[in-house]
CSV table of C-alpha atoms in Angstrom, one decimal:
chain,number,residue,atom,x,y,z
A,1,UNK,CA,60.7,97.5,55.7
A,2,UNK,CA,63.5,94.1,54.8
A,3,UNK,CA,66.1,96.7,55.6
A,4,UNK,CA,64.8,98.1,58.8
A,5,UNK,CA,64.1,94.3,59.8
A,6,UNK,CA,67.8,93.3,59.2
A,7,UNK,CA,69.1,96.8,61.0
A,8,UNK,CA,66.8,95.9,64.2
A,9,UNK,CA,68.4,91.8,64.5
A,10,UNK,CA,71.6,93.4,64.0
A,11,UNK,CA,70.4,95.3,67.0
A,12,UNK,CA,69.8,92.3,68.7
A,13,UNK,CA,72.4,90.5,67.9
A,14,UNK,CA,75.1,92.6,69.4
A,15,UNK,CA,72.5,93.3,72.7
A,16,UNK,CA,71.8,89.5,73.4
A,17,UNK,CA,75.7,88.8,73.0
A,18,UNK,CA,77.2,92.0,74.4
A,19,UNK,CA,74.7,93.2,76.9
A,20,UNK,CA,73.1,89.6,77.6
A,21,UNK,CA,75.8,88.0,77.6
A,22,UNK,CA,74.4,84.7,75.6
A,23,UNK,CA,76.1,82.4,73.8
A,24,UNK,CA,76.7,83.8,70.4
A,25,UNK,CA,75.6,80.8,68.1
A,26,UNK,CA,72.7,81.0,70.6
A,27,UNK,CA,72.1,84.3,69.7
A,28,UNK,CA,72.5,83.7,65.8
A,29,UNK,CA,69.4,81.0,66.3
A,30,UNK,CA,67.1,83.5,68.2
A,31,UNK,CA,68.1,85.9,65.7
A,32,UNK,CA,67.8,84.5,62.4
A,33,UNK,CA,64.2,82.8,63.3
A,34,UNK,CA,63.4,85.9,64.3
A,35,UNK,CA,64.8,87.9,61.1
A,36,UNK,CA,63.0,85.4,59.2
A,37,UNK,CA,59.9,85.5,60.7
A,38,UNK,CA,59.1,89.3,60.6
A,39,UNK,CA,60.1,88.9,56.7
A,40,UNK,CA,57.5,86.5,56.4
A,41,UNK,CA,59.2,83.4,55.7
A,42,UNK,CA,57.1,80.4,56.0
A,43,UNK,CA,58.5,78.6,59.4
A,44,UNK,CA,58.7,75.1,57.2
A,45,UNK,CA,61.5,77.4,55.0
A,46,UNK,CA,62.7,79.1,57.8
A,47,UNK,CA,64.0,75.9,59.9
A,48,UNK,CA,65.2,74.5,55.9
A,49,UNK,CA,67.2,77.8,55.1
A,50,UNK,CA,68.7,77.8,58.8
A,51,UNK,CA,70.1,73.7,58.8
A,52,UNK,CA,71.3,74.4,54.9
A,53,UNK,CA,72.9,77.6,56.5
A,54,UNK,CA,74.7,75.6,59.4
A,55,UNK,CA,75.5,72.9,56.9
A,56,UNK,CA,77.2,74.8,53.5
A,57,UNK,CA,78.8,77.7,55.9
A,58,UNK,CA,80.5,74.2,57.8
A,59,UNK,CA,81.0,71.6,55.1
A,60,UNK,CA,83.7,73.9,52.7
A,61,UNK,CA,85.7,74.8,56.1
A,62,UNK,CA,85.5,72.9,59.4
A,63,UNK,CA,88.1,70.1,57.9
A,64,UNK,CA,90.2,73.3,57.7
A,65,UNK,CA,89.9,74.9,61.2
A,66,UNK,CA,90.3,71.2,62.8
A,67,UNK,CA,93.9,70.4,60.8
A,68,UNK,CA,94.3,74.4,61.7
A,69,UNK,CA,93.8,73.5,65.5
A,70,UNK,CA,95.8,70.1,65.0
A,71,UNK,CA,98.9,71.7,63.5
A,72,UNK,CA,99.2,75.0,66.3
A,73,UNK,CA,98.4,72.8,68.7
A,74,UNK,CA,102.0,70.2,68.0
A,75,UNK,CA,104.1,73.9,67.0
A,76,UNK,CA,103.0,75.2,70.1
A,77,UNK,CA,103.5,72.2,72.6
A,78,UNK,CA,106.6,71.1,70.8
A,79,UNK,CA,108.6,74.1,71.3
A,80,UNK,CA,108.9,75.0,67.4
A,81,UNK,CA,107.5,78.7,68.1
A,82,UNK,CA,110.3,79.3,70.6
A,83,UNK,CA,112.8,77.8,68.5
A,84,UNK,CA,111.4,80.1,65.4
A,85,UNK,CA,111.9,83.1,67.8
A,86,UNK,CA,115.4,82.6,69.2
A,87,UNK,CA,116.3,82.2,65.3
A,88,UNK,CA,114.6,85.8,64.9
A,89,UNK,CA,116.5,87.1,68.0
A,90,UNK,CA,119.9,85.8,66.7
A,91,UNK,CA,119.5,86.9,63.0
A,92,UNK,CA,118.5,90.5,63.9
A,93,UNK,CA,120.3,91.2,66.7
A,94,UNK,CA,119.5,92.1,70.4
A,95,UNK,CA,119.4,95.9,68.7
A,96,UNK,CA,116.1,94.4,66.4
A,97,UNK,CA,114.4,92.6,69.0
A,98,UNK,CA,111.2,94.0,67.9
A,99,UNK,CA,111.6,93.4,64.6
A,100,UNK,CA,112.4,89.6,65.5
A,101,UNK,CA,109.4,89.2,67.2
A,102,UNK,CA,107.6,91.0,64.3
A,103,UNK,CA,108.8,88.2,61.7
A,104,UNK,CA,108.2,85.6,64.2
A,105,UNK,CA,104.5,86.5,65.3
A,106,UNK,CA,104.1,86.6,60.8
A,107,UNK,CA,105.5,82.9,60.9
A,108,UNK,CA,104.1,81.5,63.7
A,109,UNK,CA,100.7,83.2,63.2
A,110,UNK,CA,100.1,81.8,59.6
A,111,UNK,CA,99.1,78.5,60.7
A,112,UNK,CA,98.2,79.2,64.3
A,113,UNK,CA,94.7,80.5,65.7
A,114,UNK,CA,95.2,84.1,67.1
A,115,UNK,CA,94.5,83.0,70.7
A,116,UNK,CA,96.9,80.0,70.3
A,117,UNK,CA,99.5,82.4,68.6
A,118,UNK,CA,99.1,85.1,71.5
A,119,UNK,CA,98.9,82.5,74.5
A,120,UNK,CA,102.5,80.9,72.9
A,121,UNK,CA,104.5,84.0,71.9
A,122,UNK,CA,103.4,86.9,74.8
A,123,UNK,CA,104.8,85.0,77.5
A,124,UNK,CA,108.2,84.6,75.7
A,125,UNK,CA,108.2,88.7,74.6
A,126,UNK,CA,107.8,89.1,78.4
A,127,UNK,CA,110.9,87.2,79.0
A,128,UNK,CA,112.9,88.7,76.5
A,129,UNK,CA,111.4,92.3,77.6
A,130,UNK,CA,112.7,91.8,81.5
A,131,UNK,CA,115.9,90.4,80.2
A,132,UNK,CA,117.1,93.2,78.2
A,133,UNK,CA,115.3,95.7,80.4
A,134,UNK,CA,113.0,96.9,77.8
A,135,UNK,CA,109.7,98.2,78.2
A,136,UNK,CA,107.1,94.8,77.5
A,137,UNK,CA,104.4,96.8,75.2
A,138,UNK,CA,107.0,98.4,73.1
A,139,UNK,CA,108.6,94.8,72.3
A,140,UNK,CA,104.7,93.2,71.9
A,141,UNK,CA,103.1,95.2,70.1
A,142,UNK,CA,105.3,94.2,66.7
A,143,UNK,CA,104.5,90.9,67.6
A,144,UNK,CA,100.6,91.5,68.0
A,145,UNK,CA,100.2,93.7,65.0
A,146,UNK,CA,101.1,90.5,62.8
A,147,UNK,CA,99.1,87.9,64.7
A,148,UNK,CA,96.3,90.2,64.4
A,149,UNK,CA,96.7,90.9,60.3
A,150,UNK,CA,97.5,87.3,60.0
A,151,UNK,CA,94.0,86.9,61.6
A,152,UNK,CA,91.8,89.0,59.7
A,153,UNK,CA,94.0,88.8,56.5
A,154,UNK,CA,95.0,85.3,55.3
A,155,UNK,CA,93.5,81.9,55.0
A,156,UNK,CA,93.5,79.4,56.0
A,157,UNK,CA,92.8,81.3,59.0
A,158,UNK,CA,88.9,80.6,60.0
A,159,UNK,CA,86.8,83.9,59.3
A,160,UNK,CA,89.1,85.2,55.8
A,161,UNK,CA,88.7,81.3,54.7
A,162,UNK,CA,85.1,81.5,55.5
A,163,UNK,CA,83.9,84.4,53.4
A,164,UNK,CA,86.7,83.2,50.4
A,165,UNK,CA,84.3,80.3,50.6
A,166,UNK,CA,81.3,82.1,50.1
A,167,UNK,CA,82.9,84.4,47.4
A,168,UNK,CA,84.4,81.6,45.5
A,169,UNK,CA,87.5,83.3,46.0
A,170,UNK,CA,90.9,81.9,44.8
A,171,UNK,CA,93.0,80.5,48.0
A,172,UNK,CA,96.3,81.4,46.4
A,173,UNK,CA,95.6,84.9,45.1
A,174,UNK,CA,93.9,85.8,48.3
A,175,UNK,CA,96.8,84.4,50.2
A,176,UNK,CA,99.4,86.5,47.8
A,177,UNK,CA,97.0,89.7,48.0
A,178,UNK,CA,96.9,89.4,51.5
A,179,UNK,CA,100.7,89.3,52.2
A,180,UNK,CA,101.3,92.2,50.0
A,181,UNK,CA,99.0,94.1,52.3
A,182,UNK,CA,99.9,93.1,55.4
A,183,UNK,CA,103.6,94.2,55.1
A,184,UNK,CA,102.9,97.5,55.2
A,185,UNK,CA,99.8,97.8,57.6
A,186,UNK,CA,101.7,95.2,59.9
A,187,UNK,CA,104.6,97.9,59.4
A,188,UNK,CA,102.8,101.0,60.2
A,189,UNK,CA,100.8,99.4,63.7
A,190,UNK,CA,103.6,97.6,64.8
A,191,UNK,CA,107.2,98.6,63.8
A,192,UNK,CA,106.2,102.7,63.2
A,193,UNK,CA,102.6,103.0,65.9
A,194,UNK,CA,104.9,100.6,68.9
A,195,UNK,CA,107.8,103.1,68.4
A,196,UNK,CA,105.7,105.6,70.3
A,197,UNK,CA,105.6,103.4,72.9
A,198,UNK,CA,108.3,103.0,74.9
A,199,UNK,CA,106.5,105.6,77.7
A,200,UNK,CA,104.3,102.5,79.0
A,201,UNK,CA,106.7,101.4,81.6
A,202,UNK,CA,104.6,99.1,83.7
A,203,UNK,CA,105.8,95.8,84.6
A,204,UNK,CA,103.8,92.6,82.7
A,205,UNK,CA,102.4,90.1,85.0
A,206,UNK,CA,105.5,88.5,86.5
A,207,UNK,CA,104.0,85.1,86.7
A,208,UNK,CA,103.9,84.7,82.5
A,209,UNK,CA,107.6,84.8,82.3
A,210,UNK,CA,107.8,81.3,80.0
A,211,UNK,CA,110.7,79.4,81.0
A,212,UNK,CA,113.0,78.6,78.8
A,213,UNK,CA,113.3,75.3,76.6
A,214,UNK,CA,117.0,74.1,76.1
A,215,UNK,CA,118.1,73.1,72.6
A,216,UNK,CA,117.8,69.2,72.9
A,217,UNK,CA,113.7,69.8,73.9
A,218,UNK,CA,113.2,72.0,71.0
A,219,UNK,CA,113.1,70.5,67.1
A,220,UNK,CA,115.6,72.2,65.5
A,221,UNK,CA,115.7,75.2,63.3
A,222,UNK,CA,115.2,74.0,60.1
A,223,UNK,CA,112.1,71.4,60.8
A,224,UNK,CA,109.9,74.2,63.3
A,225,UNK,CA,109.7,76.3,59.9
A,226,UNK,CA,110.0,73.9,57.6
A,227,UNK,CA,106.6,72.5,59.8
A,228,UNK,CA,105.1,75.6,60.1
A,229,UNK,CA,105.6,77.0,56.9
A,230,UNK,CA,104.8,74.2,55.2
A,231,UNK,CA,101.1,74.2,54.5
A,232,UNK,CA,101.7,78.0,52.8
A,233,UNK,CA,104.2,76.4,50.4
A,234,UNK,CA,101.9,74.0,49.4
A,235,UNK,CA,99.0,76.3,48.8
A,236,UNK,CA,101.1,79.0,47.3
A,237,UNK,CA,102.8,76.4,45.1
A,238,UNK,CA,99.6,75.7,42.8
A,239,UNK,CA,98.8,78.9,42.3
A,240,UNK,CA,102.3,80.3,41.2
A,241,UNK,CA,102.9,76.7,38.9
A,242,UNK,CA,99.4,76.7,37.6
A,243,UNK,CA,100.0,78.7,34.6
A,244,UNK,CA,103.3,77.3,33.7
A,245,UNK,CA,101.8,73.5,33.2
A,246,UNK,CA,100.0,71.8,30.8
A,247,UNK,CA,96.1,71.6,31.5
A,248,UNK,CA,95.4,67.5,32.4
A,249,UNK,CA,99.0,66.8,32.7
A,250,UNK,CA,99.4,64.6,35.9
A,251,UNK,CA,101.9,66.9,37.6
A,252,UNK,CA,99.1,69.9,36.8
A,253,UNK,CA,96.5,67.6,38.7
A,254,UNK,CA,99.3,66.3,41.3
A,255,UNK,CA,99.9,70.0,41.8
A,256,UNK,CA,96.5,71.3,42.2
A,257,UNK,CA,94.9,68.5,44.6
A,258,UNK,CA,98.5,69.4,46.7
A,259,UNK,CA,97.4,72.8,46.7
A,260,UNK,CA,93.9,72.0,47.5
A,261,UNK,CA,93.5,74.0,51.5
A,262,UNK,CA,92.4,70.7,53.2
A,263,UNK,CA,94.4,68.3,51.4
A,264,UNK,CA,97.7,70.9,52.4
A,265,UNK,CA,96.9,70.6,56.2
A,266,UNK,CA,96.3,67.3,56.0
A,267,UNK,CA,99.8,66.7,54.6
A,268,UNK,CA,101.4,69.4,57.1
A,269,UNK,CA,99.5,68.1,60.2
A,270,UNK,CA,101.1,64.4,59.2
A,271,UNK,CA,104.8,66.0,59.1
A,272,UNK,CA,104.2,68.0,62.0
A,273,UNK,CA,103.1,64.6,63.9
A,274,UNK,CA,106.8,63.5,62.9
A,275,UNK,CA,108.6,66.0,62.8
A,276,UNK,CA,107.4,67.9,66.2
A,277,UNK,CA,105.8,64.2,67.9
A,278,UNK,CA,107.6,60.9,67.0
A,279,UNK,CA,111.1,62.1,66.1
A,280,UNK,CA,111.0,64.3,69.5
A,281,UNK,CA,110.4,61.0,71.4
A,282,UNK,CA,106.7,61.5,71.6
A,283,UNK,CA,104.8,57.7,71.4
A,284,UNK,CA,102.1,58.3,68.6
A,285,UNK,CA,99.3,57.7,71.5
A,286,UNK,CA,100.6,61.1,73.2
A,287,UNK,CA,100.8,62.9,69.8
A,288,UNK,CA,97.4,62.1,69.3
A,289,UNK,CA,96.4,63.3,72.7
A,290,UNK,CA,97.1,66.1,72.0
A,291,UNK,CA,95.2,66.3,68.2
A,292,UNK,CA,91.9,65.6,70.4
A,293,UNK,CA,92.8,68.2,72.9
A,294,UNK,CA,93.5,71.0,69.9
A,295,UNK,CA,89.9,70.0,68.4
A,296,UNK,CA,88.1,70.4,71.8
A,297,UNK,CA,89.8,74.1,72.2
A,298,UNK,CA,88.1,75.1,68.9
A,299,UNK,CA,84.9,73.6,69.5
A,300,UNK,CA,82.5,76.6,69.8
A,301,UNK,CA,84.2,78.0,66.5
A,302,UNK,CA,82.5,76.0,64.9
A,303,UNK,CA,79.1,76.5,66.4
A,304,UNK,CA,79.7,80.5,66.2
A,305,UNK,CA,80.5,79.8,62.5
A,306,UNK,CA,77.4,77.5,61.6
A,307,UNK,CA,75.3,79.9,63.2
A,308,UNK,CA,76.7,83.1,61.4
A,309,UNK,CA,76.2,81.0,58.8
A,310,UNK,CA,72.0,80.3,59.8
A,311,UNK,CA,71.9,84.0,60.0
A,312,UNK,CA,73.7,84.7,56.4
A,313,UNK,CA,71.3,82.5,54.6
A,314,UNK,CA,67.9,83.5,56.3
A,315,UNK,CA,69.2,87.0,54.7
A,316,UNK,CA,69.8,85.9,51.6
A,317,UNK,CA,66.8,82.9,50.9
A,318,UNK,CA,64.2,86.4,52.3
A,319,UNK,CA,65.8,88.4,50.0
A,320,UNK,CA,67.4,90.6,52.2
A,321,UNK,CA,70.9,91.1,50.6
A,322,UNK,CA,69.8,91.7,47.6
A,323,UNK,CA,67.6,94.3,48.3
A,324,UNK,CA,70.9,95.8,50.5
A,325,UNK,CA,72.9,95.2,47.7
A,326,UNK,CA,70.5,97.2,45.5
A,327,UNK,CA,70.1,99.9,47.5
A,328,UNK,CA,74.6,99.7,47.8
A,329,UNK,CA,74.6,100.0,43.9
A,330,UNK,CA,72.9,103.5,43.8
A,331,UNK,CA,75.6,104.6,46.6
A,332,UNK,CA,79.0,106.6,45.4
A,333,UNK,CA,81.4,104.8,48.0
A,334,UNK,CA,83.2,102.3,46.5
A,335,UNK,CA,82.4,98.0,47.1
A,336,UNK,CA,85.6,97.6,48.8
A,337,UNK,CA,84.8,100.8,51.2
A,338,UNK,CA,81.1,99.3,51.8
A,339,UNK,CA,82.2,95.7,52.8
A,340,UNK,CA,84.9,96.9,55.5
A,341,UNK,CA,82.9,99.7,56.9
A,342,UNK,CA,79.6,96.7,57.3
A,343,UNK,CA,82.8,94.9,58.8
A,344,UNK,CA,84.0,97.2,61.1
A,345,UNK,CA,80.5,98.6,62.6
A,346,UNK,CA,79.4,95.4,63.8
A,347,UNK,CA,83.4,94.3,64.6
A,348,UNK,CA,83.0,97.7,66.9
A,349,UNK,CA,79.7,96.1,68.4
A,350,UNK,CA,79.3,92.4,69.0
A,351,UNK,CA,84.0,92.7,69.7
A,352,UNK,CA,84.2,89.7,67.2
A,353,UNK,CA,86.2,89.6,64.1
A,354,UNK,CA,84.9,86.0,63.3
A,355,UNK,CA,81.2,87.2,64.1
A,356,UNK,CA,81.9,90.5,61.8
A,357,UNK,CA,83.4,88.8,58.9
A,358,UNK,CA,80.8,85.7,57.9
A,359,UNK,CA,78.3,88.5,58.6
A,360,UNK,CA,79.1,90.9,56.8
A,361,UNK,CA,79.9,88.5,53.8
A,362,UNK,CA,76.4,87.4,53.4
A,363,UNK,CA,75.5,91.0,53.2
A,364,UNK,CA,77.8,91.3,50.8
A,365,UNK,CA,77.7,88.6,48.3
A,366,UNK,CA,74.5,90.4,45.7
A,367,UNK,CA,76.8,93.5,45.7
A,368,UNK,CA,79.9,91.2,44.9
A,369,UNK,CA,78.3,90.1,41.9
A,370,UNK,CA,76.3,93.1,40.7
A,371,UNK,CA,79.6,95.0,40.7
A,372,UNK,CA,82.1,92.4,39.3
A,373,UNK,CA,85.0,93.9,41.5
A,374,UNK,CA,87.8,91.6,42.6
A,375,UNK,CA,86.5,88.7,45.1
A,376,UNK,CA,90.4,88.3,46.4
A,377,UNK,CA,90.0,91.9,47.4
A,378,UNK,CA,87.0,91.8,48.5
A,379,UNK,CA,87.9,89.2,51.2
A,380,UNK,CA,90.4,91.7,51.9
A,381,UNK,CA,88.6,94.4,52.6
A,382,UNK,CA,85.7,92.7,54.7
A,383,UNK,CA,89.0,90.9,56.5
A,384,UNK,CA,90.5,94.5,57.4
A,385,UNK,CA,87.5,95.9,58.7
A,386,UNK,CA,86.6,93.2,61.1
A,387,UNK,CA,89.5,94.4,62.9
A,388,UNK,CA,88.8,97.3,63.8
A,389,UNK,CA,89.2,98.9,67.0
A,390,UNK,CA,89.0,96.0,69.9
A,391,UNK,CA,87.7,97.1,72.6
A,392,UNK,CA,85.4,96.2,76.0
A,393,UNK,CA,83.5,93.4,73.9
A,394,UNK,CA,86.7,91.9,73.0
A,395,UNK,CA,88.5,88.8,74.4
A,396,UNK,CA,91.8,89.7,72.5
A,397,UNK,CA,91.5,93.6,75.0
A,398,UNK,CA,91.2,91.9,78.0
A,399,UNK,CA,94.1,89.2,77.1
A,400,UNK,CA,96.5,92.0,76.0
A,401,UNK,CA,95.5,94.2,79.5
A,402,UNK,CA,96.2,91.1,81.7
A,403,UNK,CA,99.2,90.3,80.3
A,404,UNK,CA,101.0,93.3,80.0
A,405,UNK,CA,99.4,95.1,83.2
A,406,UNK,CA,97.9,98.4,81.9
A,407,UNK,CA,95.3,100.6,83.0
A,408,UNK,CA,91.6,100.3,80.8
A,409,UNK,CA,92.7,104.1,79.8
A,410,UNK,CA,96.3,102.6,78.3
A,411,UNK,CA,94.5,99.3,77.1
A,412,UNK,CA,92.5,101.9,74.9
A,413,UNK,CA,95.7,103.9,74.0
A,414,UNK,CA,97.5,100.7,72.4
A,415,UNK,CA,95.9,97.8,72.1
A,416,UNK,CA,92.4,99.9,70.5
A,417,UNK,CA,94.6,102.2,68.3
A,418,UNK,CA,96.9,99.1,66.8
A,419,UNK,CA,94.2,97.2,65.8
A,420,UNK,CA,92.3,100.6,64.4
A,421,UNK,CA,95.8,100.7,62.5
A,422,UNK,CA,95.5,97.6,61.1
A,423,UNK,CA,91.8,97.6,59.5
A,424,UNK,CA,92.8,101.2,58.2
A,425,UNK,CA,95.9,100.2,56.6
A,426,UNK,CA,94.3,97.3,55.6
A,427,UNK,CA,91.5,98.8,53.6
A,428,UNK,CA,94.4,101.4,52.3
A,429,UNK,CA,96.5,98.7,51.3
A,430,UNK,CA,93.2,97.3,49.1
A,431,UNK,CA,92.5,100.5,47.4
A,432,UNK,CA,96.1,100.5,46.3
A,433,UNK,CA,96.4,97.4,44.8
A,434,UNK,CA,93.2,97.8,42.8
A,435,UNK,CA,94.9,100.3,41.3
A,436,UNK,CA,96.8,97.1,39.2
A,437,UNK,CA,94.8,94.3,39.7
A,438,UNK,CA,90.8,95.5,40.3
């Protein structure tokens, strides 16, 4: 009975978001209330559970997401991303433009939300493709694969970060394992698959050709790379040096403090305010206005996270998650495959990798504890599943179609296949890594 109620609740969630077009936050609240009442929870306990779920989910990630949005806005507005792209093309040569954009997508995608990275880099791809008379899809797919992988696999992106916090996984290790899994996934879905797409020669949207900033208008190459990669460097530093430092020493405590995601992101934003703002001639007031705008752009994301957290908590408090875990324990499938599969199904139905990832994490929590598998790898398997087969219910699908001016069928053959390869290769990478660290 609990499992049937859960399945019906998820189907209702899919219908409300995909067909009724109800906002995801409202859909989550309605489904949470309905599932809780159907499972016999008292109204008072149900409301407490929803409030606990919203607060618990947002409490651990709200600050990091807001700081990430601020950093992304500064990178986008300053020209740092254009400088990084130009540097990559100069280093790789014009014959390896696709590789240059693949690396650019990865570097820029580490601190930036997917939509920001897409809107920032897609016009650059289109502009460069036009200049060198290459098909825009052929040039752009490696970059988009990199952006998708960083969004789906790597903290401090919102969905992987939320899953990581729920599983109490290690940020540095998850990031390290995620990069190991990301490299082959990007090469297969971006470079290898992208090399088959030369035949898609439709002219992209000409209105989106990016105006080029001059050297004087952009920050230097060193400043651009340093500012974008600083949070990743600080987070990784704590993980790498922690085993070699004396317990309780001032240096170790300071290093662990700096490697905390919220601290490393705060330091990075403060540095970016100077290097990408004040140093470039902006006043502190105008930089602050940019930061305010950046938080407005992700406000709805907070609501979606909160709603997903509410449903997760209701399923946990009603005992559904444990029932599902008990049922799954008898399965011959590996827990990573189960997590990936549940996330993939929800993603295909709902169209949101964020919703898919957080919902699956709530379902998989008891199974994770019972099976004793590596939580860092479970974060990655669910993240990979949440990228499965983007199609018409995903805003990314329509963004790609509009920018690159493809037919519906061609968008499915290019974008959707690329996202599917990102997902499948991610699972394959996790299972391979499990042989060494599981």
